[in-house]
mmCIF file of C-alpha atoms and ligand atoms in Angstrom:
data_model
loop_
_atom_site.group_PDB
_atom_site.id
_atom_site.type_symbol
_atom_site.label_atom_id
_atom_site.label_comp_id
_atom_site.label_asym_id
_atom_site.label_seq_id
_atom_site.Cartn_x
_atom_site.Cartn_y
_atom_site.Cartn_z
ATOM 1 C CA MET L 1 -12.899 -20.023 12.299
ATOM 2 C CA SER L 2 -9.700 -17.980 12.575
ATOM 3 C CA ASN L 3 -6.568 -19.208 10.890
ATOM 4 C CA ASP L 4 -3.814 -19.342 13.535
ATOM 5 C CA LYS L 5 -0.880 -19.012 11.162
ATOM 6 C CA LEU L 6 -2.196 -15.838 9.571
ATOM 7 C CA THR L 7 -4.019 -14.109 12.410
ATOM 8 C CA PRO L 8 -4.346 -11.757 14.077
ATOM 9 C CA ILE L 9 -4.252 -9.357 11.136
ATOM 10 C CA PRO L 10 -4.099 -5.758 12.408
ATOM 11 C CA MET L 11 -5.095 -2.620 10.449
ATOM 12 C CA VAL L 12 -1.432 -1.733 10.185
ATOM 13 C CA ASP L 13 1.695 -3.573 11.312
ATOM 14 C CA LEU L 14 4.499 -1.092 11.954
ATOM 15 C CA LYS L 15 6.901 -3.711 13.285
ATOM 16 C CA GLU L 16 7.373 -5.252 9.852
ATOM 17 C CA GLU L 17 8.580 -1.918 8.480
ATOM 18 C CA LEU L 18 10.843 -1.440 11.471
ATOM 19 C CA ASN L 19 12.448 -4.838 10.978
ATOM 20 C CA LEU L 20 13.372 -3.857 7.440
ATOM 21 C CA LEU L 21 14.891 -0.505 8.423
ATOM 22 C CA ARG L 22 16.062 -1.156 11.984
ATOM 23 C CA LYS L 23 19.828 -0.939 11.356
ATOM 24 C CA LEU L 24 19.628 2.270 9.339
ATOM 25 C CA ILE L 25 17.349 3.896 11.869
ATOM 26 C CA ILE L 26 19.498 2.990 14.856
ATOM 27 C CA GLN L 27 22.541 4.443 13.098
ATOM 28 C CA GLU L 28 20.707 7.711 12.451
ATOM 29 C CA LEU L 29 19.418 7.892 16.018
ATOM 30 C CA THR L 30 22.931 7.340 17.349
ATOM 31 C CA ASP L 31 24.123 10.262 15.194
ATOM 32 C CA VAL L 32 21.506 12.506 16.779
ATOM 33 C CA LEU L 33 22.369 11.326 20.302
ATOM 34 C CA ASP L 34 26.028 12.104 19.736
ATOM 35 C CA SER L 35 25.354 15.470 18.085
ATOM 36 C CA GLY L 36 24.067 17.036 21.308
ATOM 37 C CA ILE L 37 21.418 18.942 19.314
ATOM 38 C CA TYR L 38 17.888 17.657 19.767
ATOM 39 C CA ILE L 39 15.529 20.443 18.638
ATOM 40 C CA LEU L 40 15.719 22.530 15.421
ATOM 41 C CA GLY L 41 18.970 21.062 14.152
ATOM 42 C CA GLU L 42 20.479 19.639 10.970
ATOM 43 C CA LYS L 43 18.225 16.590 10.625
ATOM 44 C CA GLY L 44 15.084 18.678 10.840
ATOM 45 C CA GLU L 45 16.384 21.126 8.248
ATOM 46 C CA LYS L 46 17.372 18.310 5.928
ATOM 47 C CA LEU L 47 13.945 16.724 6.298
ATOM 48 C CA GLU L 48 12.297 20.064 5.490
ATOM 49 C CA ARG L 49 14.357 20.385 2.302
ATOM 50 C CA GLU L 50 13.628 16.808 1.255
ATOM 51 C CA VAL L 51 9.895 16.955 1.951
ATOM 52 C CA ALA L 52 9.605 20.297 0.107
ATOM 53 C CA HIS L 53 11.402 18.742 -2.848
ATOM 54 C CA TYR L 54 9.314 15.561 -2.722
ATOM 55 C CA VAL L 55 6.033 17.490 -2.586
ATOM 56 C CA GLY L 56 7.175 20.013 -5.178
ATOM 57 C CA ALA L 57 6.676 23.003 -2.863
ATOM 58 C CA SER L 58 9.170 25.832 -2.398
ATOM 59 C CA TYR L 59 9.212 25.640 1.404
ATOM 60 C CA ALA L 60 8.518 23.217 4.227
ATOM 61 C CA ALA L 61 8.514 23.796 7.986
ATOM 62 C CA GLY L 62 8.560 20.948 10.499
ATOM 63 C CA VAL L 63 6.050 21.142 13.341
ATOM 64 C CA ALA L 64 5.061 18.919 16.256
ATOM 65 C CA ASN L 65 2.104 17.144 14.589
ATOM 66 C CA GLY L 66 -0.527 17.416 11.877
ATOM 67 C CA THR L 67 -3.055 19.108 14.144
ATOM 68 C CA ASP L 68 -0.623 21.936 14.924
ATOM 69 C CA ALA L 69 0.195 22.168 11.211
ATOM 70 C CA LEU L 70 -3.473 23.020 10.582
ATOM 71 C CA GLU L 71 -3.746 25.479 13.466
ATOM 72 C CA LEU L 72 -0.501 27.267 12.579
ATOM 73 C CA SER L 73 -1.584 27.488 8.930
ATOM 74 C CA LEU L 74 -4.841 29.203 9.864
ATOM 75 C CA GLN L 75 -2.928 31.623 12.099
ATOM 76 C CA ALA L 76 -0.367 32.347 9.389
ATOM 77 C CA LEU L 77 -3.239 33.201 7.039
ATOM 78 C CA ASN L 78 -4.708 35.563 9.658
ATOM 79 C CA ILE L 79 -7.881 33.523 10.014
ATOM 80 C CA GLY L 80 -9.571 33.866 13.407
ATOM 81 C CA TYR L 81 -12.534 35.389 15.247
ATOM 82 C CA GLY L 82 -15.487 36.265 13.041
ATOM 83 C CA ASP L 83 -14.222 34.257 10.078
ATOM 84 C CA GLU L 84 -15.888 31.216 8.553
ATOM 85 C CA VAL L 85 -13.870 28.321 7.184
ATOM 86 C CA ILE L 86 -15.536 25.758 4.957
ATOM 87 C CA THR L 87 -14.551 22.132 5.404
ATOM 88 C CA THR L 88 -15.786 18.563 5.156
ATOM 89 C CA PRO L 89 -17.694 16.796 7.943
ATOM 90 C CA PHE L 90 -16.179 13.460 6.911
ATOM 91 C CA THR L 91 -12.642 13.681 8.271
ATOM 92 C CA PHE L 92 -10.664 13.249 11.453
ATOM 93 C CA PHE L 93 -11.787 15.653 14.197
ATOM 94 C CA ALA L 94 -8.533 17.674 14.087
ATOM 95 C CA THR L 95 -9.459 19.324 10.778
ATOM 96 C CA ALA L 96 -12.366 21.247 12.283
ATOM 97 C CA GLU L 97 -10.871 21.409 15.761
ATOM 98 C CA ALA L 98 -8.084 23.596 14.371
ATOM 99 C CA ILE L 99 -10.652 26.009 12.898
ATOM 100 C CA ALA L 100 -12.448 26.295 16.235
ATOM 101 C CA ARG L 101 -9.170 26.663 18.158
ATOM 102 C CA VAL L 102 -8.222 29.814 16.250
ATOM 103 C CA GLY L 103 -11.649 31.232 17.052
ATOM 104 C CA ALA L 104 -13.142 30.837 13.583
ATOM 105 C CA THR L 105 -16.376 28.996 12.740
ATOM 106 C CA PRO L 106 -16.288 25.663 10.896
ATOM 107 C CA VAL L 107 -18.883 25.502 8.108
ATOM 108 C CA PHE L 108 -19.482 21.910 7.066
ATOM 109 C CA VAL L 109 -20.224 21.115 3.446
ATOM 110 C CA ASP L 110 -21.341 17.671 2.298
ATOM 111 C CA ILE L 111 -19.127 15.225 0.418
ATOM 112 C CA GLU L 112 -19.267 13.434 -2.924
ATOM 113 C CA GLU L 113 -20.649 9.936 -2.910
ATOM 114 C CA GLU L 114 -17.858 8.378 -5.013
ATOM 115 C CA THR L 115 -14.751 9.784 -3.324
ATOM 116 C CA TYR L 116 -15.964 10.887 0.135
ATOM 117 C CA ASN L 117 -14.183 14.206 -0.490
ATOM 118 C CA ILE L 118 -15.753 17.657 -0.215
ATOM 119 C CA ASP L 119 -18.164 18.497 -3.046
ATOM 120 C CA PRO L 120 -17.070 21.693 -4.858
ATOM 121 C CA VAL L 121 -20.626 22.406 -6.037
ATOM 122 C CA LYS L 122 -21.834 22.509 -2.445
ATOM 123 C CA VAL L 123 -18.832 24.617 -1.395
ATOM 124 C CA GLU L 124 -19.995 27.361 -3.712
ATOM 125 C CA LYS L 125 -23.462 27.329 -2.132
ATOM 126 C CA ALA L 126 -22.036 27.684 1.393
ATOM 127 C CA LEU L 127 -20.093 30.897 0.743
ATOM 128 C CA THR L 128 -21.011 33.954 2.818
ATOM 129 C CA LYS L 129 -19.443 37.366 3.370
ATOM 130 C CA LYS L 130 -17.573 35.882 6.323
ATOM 131 C CA THR L 131 -16.004 32.991 4.422
ATOM 132 C CA LYS L 132 -12.248 33.414 4.596
ATOM 133 C CA GLY L 133 -10.926 30.016 3.628
ATOM 134 C CA ILE L 134 -11.443 26.347 2.811
ATOM 135 C CA ILE L 135 -9.706 23.387 4.400
ATOM 136 C CA VAL L 136 -9.813 20.589 1.859
ATOM 137 C CA VAL L 137 -9.090 17.072 3.123
ATOM 138 C CA HIS L 138 -7.624 14.465 0.782
ATOM 139 C CA LEU L 139 -9.442 11.639 2.496
ATOM 140 C CA TYR L 140 -7.980 8.125 2.581
ATOM 141 C CA GLY L 141 -5.122 9.424 0.396
ATOM 142 C CA GLN L 142 -7.126 10.603 -2.611
ATOM 143 C CA ILE L 143 -6.783 14.215 -3.740
ATOM 144 C CA ALA L 144 -10.045 16.177 -3.678
ATOM 145 C CA LYS L 145 -11.282 18.098 -6.752
ATOM 146 C CA MET L 146 -8.626 20.782 -6.382
ATOM 147 C CA GLU L 147 -9.086 22.484 -9.751
ATOM 148 C CA GLU L 148 -12.697 23.326 -8.944
ATOM 149 C CA ILE L 149 -11.807 24.326 -5.385
ATOM 150 C CA MET L 150 -8.948 26.595 -6.530
ATOM 151 C CA ASP L 151 -11.293 28.238 -9.069
ATOM 152 C CA ILE L 152 -13.854 28.999 -6.370
ATOM 153 C CA ALA L 153 -11.095 30.311 -4.097
ATOM 154 C CA LYS L 154 -9.707 32.585 -6.781
ATOM 155 C CA LYS L 155 -13.099 34.011 -7.703
ATOM 156 C CA ASN L 156 -13.998 34.693 -4.082
ATOM 157 C CA ASP L 157 -10.592 35.660 -2.698
ATOM 158 C CA LEU L 158 -10.381 32.704 -0.299
ATOM 159 C CA LYS L 159 -7.372 30.939 1.170
ATOM 160 C CA VAL L 160 -7.024 27.204 0.628
ATOM 161 C CA ILE L 161 -5.397 24.857 3.125
ATOM 162 C CA GLU L 162 -4.874 21.267 2.073
ATOM 163 C CA ASP L 163 -5.208 18.805 4.948
ATOM 164 C CA ALA L 164 -2.908 16.302 3.264
ATOM 165 C CA CYS L 165 -2.284 14.333 6.467
ATOM 166 C CA GLN L 166 -3.410 11.121 4.738
ATOM 167 C CA ALA L 167 -2.113 11.954 1.280
ATOM 168 C CA LEU L 168 1.655 12.439 1.239
ATOM 169 C CA GLY L 169 2.734 11.367 -2.245
ATOM 170 C CA ALA L 170 -0.678 11.625 -3.916
ATOM 171 C CA GLU L 171 -0.422 13.216 -7.335
ATOM 172 C CA TYR L 172 -3.036 14.945 -9.469
ATOM 173 C CA ASN L 173 -2.428 16.482 -12.895
ATOM 174 C CA GLY L 174 1.311 16.565 -12.281
ATOM 175 C CA LYS L 175 1.071 18.257 -8.883
ATOM 176 C CA LYS L 176 1.398 16.616 -5.516
ATOM 177 C CA ALA L 177 -0.877 17.004 -2.505
ATOM 178 C CA GLY L 178 0.340 19.900 -0.397
ATOM 179 C CA ALA L 179 1.654 21.962 -3.325
ATOM 180 C CA ILE L 180 -1.674 23.010 -4.835
ATOM 181 C CA GLY L 181 -3.368 25.264 -2.267
ATOM 182 C CA ASP L 182 -1.830 28.131 -0.284
ATOM 183 C CA ILE L 183 -0.596 25.761 2.418
ATOM 184 C CA GLY L 184 -0.317 21.981 2.763
ATOM 185 C CA CYS L 185 -0.471 20.202 6.129
ATOM 186 C CA PHE L 186 1.061 16.826 6.830
ATOM 187 C CA SER L 187 1.070 14.444 9.766
ATOM 188 C CA PHE L 188 3.801 11.904 10.423
ATOM 189 C CA PHE L 189 1.735 10.078 13.047
ATOM 190 C CA PRO L 190 3.109 6.502 13.096
ATOM 191 C CA SER L 191 0.339 4.993 10.960
ATOM 192 C CA LYS L 192 0.365 7.657 8.195
ATOM 193 C CA ASN L 193 1.934 7.140 4.743
ATOM 194 C CA LEU L 194 5.224 8.378 6.209
ATOM 195 C CA GLY L 195 5.220 7.616 9.908
ATOM 196 C CA ALA L 196 7.545 8.710 12.705
ATOM 197 C CA PHE L 197 7.942 6.771 15.962
ATOM 198 C CA GLY L 198 6.079 9.470 17.817
ATOM 199 C CA ASP L 199 4.310 12.683 16.832
ATOM 200 C CA ALA L 200 5.558 14.922 14.015
ATOM 201 C CA GLY L 201 4.135 17.078 11.236
ATOM 202 C CA MET L 202 5.002 19.485 8.438
ATOM 203 C CA VAL L 203 3.658 22.531 6.639
ATOM 204 C CA THR L 204 4.430 23.143 2.953
ATOM 205 C CA THR L 205 3.903 26.285 0.885
ATOM 206 C CA ASN L 206 5.126 28.131 -2.188
ATOM 207 C CA GLN L 207 4.820 31.515 -0.470
ATOM 208 C CA ARG L 208 7.869 32.778 1.362
ATOM 209 C CA ASN L 209 5.955 35.076 3.725
ATOM 210 C CA LEU L 210 3.735 32.208 4.887
ATOM 211 C CA TYR L 211 6.758 29.974 5.423
ATOM 212 C CA GLU L 212 8.487 32.630 7.510
ATOM 213 C CA GLN L 213 5.349 33.238 9.522
ATOM 214 C CA ILE L 214 4.958 29.496 10.256
ATOM 215 C CA CYS L 215 8.618 29.317 11.350
ATOM 216 C CA ARG L 216 8.027 32.172 13.790
ATOM 217 C CA LEU L 217 4.693 30.855 15.072
ATOM 218 C CA ARG L 218 6.010 27.343 15.790
ATOM 219 C CA ASN L 219 8.764 28.876 17.901
ATOM 220 C CA HIS L 220 6.931 31.288 20.240
ATOM 221 C CA GLY L 221 6.576 33.976 17.586
ATOM 222 C CA SER L 222 10.317 34.457 17.558
ATOM 223 C CA LYS L 223 12.852 34.647 14.773
ATOM 224 C CA THR L 224 15.742 35.931 16.860
ATOM 225 C CA LYS L 225 16.086 34.194 20.196
ATOM 226 C CA TYR L 226 14.284 36.028 23.043
ATOM 227 C CA TYR L 227 12.748 38.608 20.681
ATOM 228 C CA HIS L 228 9.059 37.839 20.071
ATOM 229 C CA SER L 229 7.096 39.605 17.346
ATOM 230 C CA THR L 230 3.792 37.692 17.776
ATOM 231 C CA ILE L 231 2.121 35.205 20.102
ATOM 232 C CA GLY L 232 3.057 31.786 18.817
ATOM 233 C CA MET L 233 3.383 28.386 20.416
ATOM 234 C CA ASN L 234 5.892 25.597 20.970
ATOM 235 C CA SER L 235 5.405 23.224 18.062
ATOM 236 C CA ARG L 236 8.650 21.868 16.700
ATOM 237 C CA LEU L 237 9.685 18.614 15.084
ATOM 238 C CA ASP L 238 12.466 17.042 17.135
ATOM 239 C CA GLU L 239 15.732 15.698 15.728
ATOM 240 C CA PHE L 240 15.071 12.061 16.597
ATOM 241 C CA GLN L 241 11.814 11.995 14.664
ATOM 242 C CA ALA L 242 13.429 13.886 11.775
ATOM 243 C CA ALA L 243 16.240 11.318 11.623
ATOM 244 C CA ILE L 244 13.756 8.435 11.493
ATOM 245 C CA LEU L 245 11.677 10.178 8.844
ATOM 246 C CA LEU L 246 14.751 10.838 6.683
ATOM 247 C CA VAL L 247 15.411 7.099 6.548
ATOM 248 C CA LYS L 248 11.797 6.216 5.816
ATOM 249 C CA LEU L 249 11.305 8.953 3.202
ATOM 250 C CA LYS L 250 13.760 7.104 0.924
ATOM 251 C CA TYR L 251 11.362 4.150 0.883
ATOM 252 C CA LEU L 252 8.142 6.143 0.614
ATOM 253 C CA ASP L 253 7.547 5.612 -3.099
ATOM 254 C CA ILE L 254 8.163 1.871 -2.765
ATOM 255 C CA PHE L 255 5.779 1.712 0.190
ATOM 256 C CA LEU L 256 3.150 3.713 -1.715
ATOM 257 C CA HIS L 257 3.501 1.358 -4.649
ATOM 258 C CA GLN L 258 2.932 -1.600 -2.314
ATOM 259 C CA ARG L 259 -0.174 0.085 -0.897
ATOM 260 C CA LYS L 260 -1.532 0.432 -4.425
ATOM 261 C CA GLU L 261 -0.858 -3.246 -5.102
ATOM 262 C CA VAL L 262 -2.765 -4.243 -1.975
ATOM 263 C CA ALA L 263 -5.646 -1.959 -3.041
ATOM 264 C CA ARG L 264 -5.669 -3.424 -6.547
ATOM 265 C CA ARG L 265 -5.889 -6.977 -5.198
ATOM 266 C CA TYR L 266 -8.836 -6.017 -2.988
ATOM 267 C CA THR L 267 -10.682 -4.295 -5.830
ATOM 268 C CA ASP L 268 -10.021 -7.146 -8.286
ATOM 269 C CA SER L 269 -11.224 -9.753 -5.800
ATOM 270 C CA PHE L 270 -14.404 -7.995 -4.794
ATOM 271 C CA HIS L 271 -15.439 -7.487 -8.434
ATOM 272 C CA ASN L 272 -18.556 -5.440 -8.103
ATOM 273 C CA LEU L 273 -19.973 -7.299 -5.131
ATOM 274 C CA ILE L 274 -19.469 -4.314 -2.869
ATOM 275 C CA LYS L 275 -18.637 -0.665 -3.440
ATOM 276 C CA SER L 276 -14.861 -0.380 -3.707
ATOM 277 C CA PRO L 277 -12.981 2.949 -3.801
ATOM 278 C CA THR L 278 -13.481 5.050 -6.927
ATOM 279 C CA ILE L 279 -10.203 6.272 -8.360
ATOM 280 C CA LEU L 280 -10.753 9.483 -10.295
ATOM 281 C CA GLU L 281 -7.304 9.784 -11.808
ATOM 282 C CA ASN L 282 -4.771 7.066 -12.164
ATOM 283 C CA LYS L 283 -2.287 8.510 -9.727
ATOM 284 C CA ALA L 284 -4.497 10.472 -7.383
ATOM 285 C CA HIS L 285 -4.905 7.794 -4.693
ATOM 286 C CA THR L 286 -2.203 6.682 -2.235
ATOM 287 C CA PHE L 287 -4.520 4.313 -0.363
ATOM 288 C CA HIS L 288 -3.704 5.474 3.107
ATOM 289 C CA GLN L 289 -6.939 3.585 3.773
ATOM 290 C CA TYR L 290 -8.903 1.124 1.676
ATOM 291 C CA CYS L 291 -12.599 1.569 2.408
ATOM 292 C CA ILE L 292 -15.435 -0.545 1.133
ATOM 293 C CA GLU L 293 -19.105 0.343 1.522
ATOM 294 C CA LEU L 294 -21.981 -2.017 2.311
ATOM 295 C CA ASP L 295 -25.370 -2.255 4.045
ATOM 296 C CA LYS L 296 -24.377 -4.921 6.552
ATOM 297 C CA ARG L 297 -21.218 -3.103 7.609
ATOM 298 C CA ASP L 298 -21.593 -3.715 11.343
ATOM 299 C CA GLU L 299 -22.221 -7.442 10.830
ATOM 300 C CA LEU L 300 -19.091 -7.692 8.702
ATOM 301 C CA VAL L 301 -17.051 -5.980 11.439
ATOM 302 C CA LEU L 302 -18.070 -8.715 13.885
ATOM 303 C CA ASP L 303 -17.494 -11.494 11.387
ATOM 304 C CA LEU L 304 -13.982 -10.226 10.608
ATOM 305 C CA LYS L 305 -13.250 -9.885 14.310
ATOM 306 C CA ASN L 306 -14.354 -13.478 14.962
ATOM 307 C CA ASN L 307 -11.915 -14.514 12.260
ATOM 308 C CA GLY L 308 -8.985 -12.607 13.778
ATOM 309 C CA ILE L 309 -9.082 -9.712 11.314
ATOM 310 C CA ALA L 310 -9.141 -6.049 12.331
ATOM 311 C CA SER L 311 -11.204 -3.432 10.525
ATOM 312 C CA SER L 312 -11.901 0.221 11.289
ATOM 313 C CA ILE L 313 -14.585 2.806 10.723
ATOM 314 C CA TYR L 314 -13.285 6.159 9.484
ATOM 315 C CA TYR L 315 -15.388 7.877 10.701
ATOM 316 C CA PRO L 316 -18.411 6.662 12.691
ATOM 317 C CA VAL L 317 -19.732 10.159 13.540
ATOM 318 C CA PRO L 318 -19.508 12.965 10.982
ATOM 319 C CA LEU L 319 -18.140 16.144 12.547
ATOM 320 C CA HIS L 320 -21.348 18.199 12.316
ATOM 321 C CA LEU L 321 -22.948 15.669 14.689
ATOM 322 C CA GLN L 322 -20.082 15.529 17.207
ATOM 323 C CA ALA L 323 -20.983 16.685 20.733
ATOM 324 C CA ALA L 324 -18.131 19.207 20.658
ATOM 325 C CA PHE L 325 -19.856 21.022 17.784
ATOM 326 C CA ASP L 326 -23.340 21.099 19.348
ATOM 327 C CA TYR L 327 -22.991 24.890 19.498
ATOM 328 C CA LEU L 328 -23.052 25.045 15.695
ATOM 329 C CA ASN L 329 -26.644 23.697 15.744
ATOM 330 C CA TYR L 330 -26.439 21.125 12.990
ATOM 331 C CA LYS L 331 -28.873 18.214 13.107
ATOM 332 C CA ALA L 332 -29.095 14.704 11.689
ATOM 333 C CA GLY L 333 -30.138 14.864 8.035
ATOM 334 C CA ASP L 334 -28.285 18.146 7.313
ATOM 335 C CA LEU L 335 -25.424 16.462 5.446
ATOM 336 C CA PRO L 336 -26.920 13.200 4.191
ATOM 337 C CA VAL L 337 -24.042 11.916 2.068
ATOM 338 C CA ALA L 338 -21.566 12.116 4.944
ATOM 339 C CA GLU L 339 -24.090 10.597 7.329
ATOM 340 C CA LYS L 340 -24.687 7.689 4.975
ATOM 341 C CA ALA L 341 -20.944 7.123 4.529
ATOM 342 C CA ALA L 342 -20.478 7.095 8.315
ATOM 343 C CA LYS L 343 -23.004 4.244 8.543
ATOM 344 C CA ARG L 344 -21.733 2.189 5.620
ATOM 345 C CA THR L 345 -17.982 2.503 5.097
ATOM 346 C CA LEU L 346 -15.393 0.124 6.477
ATOM 347 C CA ALA L 347 -11.613 0.251 6.225
ATOM 348 C CA LEU L 348 -9.853 -3.075 5.702
ATOM 349 C CA PRO L 349 -6.249 -3.829 6.733
ATOM 350 C CA ILE L 350 -3.785 -2.104 4.415
ATOM 351 C CA TYR L 351 -0.078 -1.474 4.863
ATOM 352 C CA PRO L 352 2.961 -1.836 2.618
ATOM 353 C CA MET L 353 4.195 -5.086 4.146
ATOM 354 C CA LEU L 354 0.814 -6.854 4.227
ATOM 355 C CA SER L 355 1.614 -10.295 2.799
ATOM 356 C CA ILE L 356 -0.409 -11.752 -0.061
ATOM 357 C CA GLN L 357 -1.312 -14.772 2.094
ATOM 358 C CA LYS L 358 -2.718 -12.579 4.838
ATOM 359 C CA GLN L 359 -4.568 -10.409 2.376
ATOM 360 C CA MET L 360 -6.060 -13.446 0.611
ATOM 361 C CA TYR L 361 -7.360 -14.604 3.985
ATOM 362 C CA VAL L 362 -9.017 -11.192 4.514
ATOM 363 C CA ILE L 363 -10.500 -11.349 1.023
ATOM 364 C CA SER L 364 -11.871 -14.886 1.387
ATOM 365 C CA THR L 365 -13.384 -13.993 4.765
ATOM 366 C CA VAL L 366 -15.154 -10.964 3.229
ATOM 367 C CA LEU L 367 -16.332 -12.988 0.217
ATOM 368 C CA ASP L 368 -17.629 -15.788 2.481
ATOM 369 C CA PHE L 369 -19.587 -13.225 4.427
ATOM 370 C CA LEU L 370 -21.073 -11.738 1.250
ATOM 371 C CA ASN L 371 -22.093 -15.216 0.057
ATOM 372 C CA ARG L 372 -23.870 -15.916 3.311
ATOM 373 C CA LYS L 373 -25.423 -12.461 3.646
ATOM 374 C CA PRO L 374 -25.761 -10.919 0.230
HETATM 375 C C1 PLP U 1 -3.975 12.330 11.236
HETATM 376 C C2 PLP U 1 -4.772 13.442 10.756
HETATM 377 C C3 PLP U 1 -4.696 14.715 11.345
HETATM 378 C C4 PLP U 1 -3.928 15.012 12.599
HETATM 379 O O1 PLP U 1 -2.589 14.681 12.583
HETATM 380 P P1 PLP U 1 -1.814 14.458 13.974
HETATM 381 O O2 PLP U 1 -0.392 14.363 13.570
HETATM 382 O O3 PLP U 1 -2.338 13.206 14.583
HETATM 383 O O4 PLP U 1 -2.077 15.653 14.836
HETATM 384 C C5 PLP U 1 -5.437 15.737 10.772
HETATM 385 N N1 PLP U 1 -6.223 15.519 9.701
HETATM 386 C C6 PLP U 1 -6.330 14.304 9.124
HETATM 387 C C7 PLP U 1 -7.200 14.144 7.922
HETATM 388 C C8 PLP U 1 -5.625 13.227 9.637
HETATM 389 O O5 PLP U 1 -5.763 12.029 9.069
#
């Protein structure tokens, strides 16, 4: 029976954040309107400086979205036809799509059971003469085993791209996601840790040449207007989105703290009744998503829905089994850990402004279900 005062409970409620910041955001947007500069202006540059500083990287370049951030990164690293790029099958499609779009071949390597992130031991086994790079995904906001990955990369002369689209603010051994590999990629899609009110993304790096190359590539391969040194694309972060993100960036650490509090309440309440997220290091997880794992996942989805509570499956089909990658000739059973996770994981509502009352209703609904169907 759904509780009318509390429901519906969505996966994320962006309006609550907007209500908090509305005045500040409207002021910033008015500034941009009046400035007469809407693409590659002051707000974008300021956001690049602030994100670079926040992440602890030397440089940041705004781009149109997280998917372009990945594609431009591969191009900047000269990865293309004939090259293999190792990545995880348990991620959003864009990670591997970017590899295919630059003409390279995605090589999927299975994940770890505890964290759902790529397994460094299996990465080593997948290396060939054609391997040029690794795209590591920090899934759900938890940093992958970067020390091991960076060791493998160093030994084998590979480039490392961090797909940190879900992990802005995640920290591991004193370094933040996006400042560990050669390049970090971020998405500011509205529902991400730092969300715009439209599409936006960013690339971070400590290497000046890569930064300069990304800046050229995002702007038609041009540094000086109407002089084009390479084939690039149009992928820029506009001033309106930059202005919104500048306001929200000031609140990011507070919002991340609130996400962690929500996650802690879930984990405490579920005791060990179901598999809750494993946190490897105290600070490594930003809880972009909170995913539980259970046998009767699909039944729980229905039960939550009947009670007015949203839930989501990230991701129902691992990438090696997606129709778009049929040409790579993977088959069911090839990457068993990812396939099992795709059948058993479920993301519960999590966002900074999720009230305790609403969350307690989610928790009691899940616990009721587990009592009825252990
Ligand atoms: C969101 C996301 C992307 C793509 O970002 P967009 O801004 O939507 O293009 C890529 N990889 C991962 C892991 C993501 O979560």
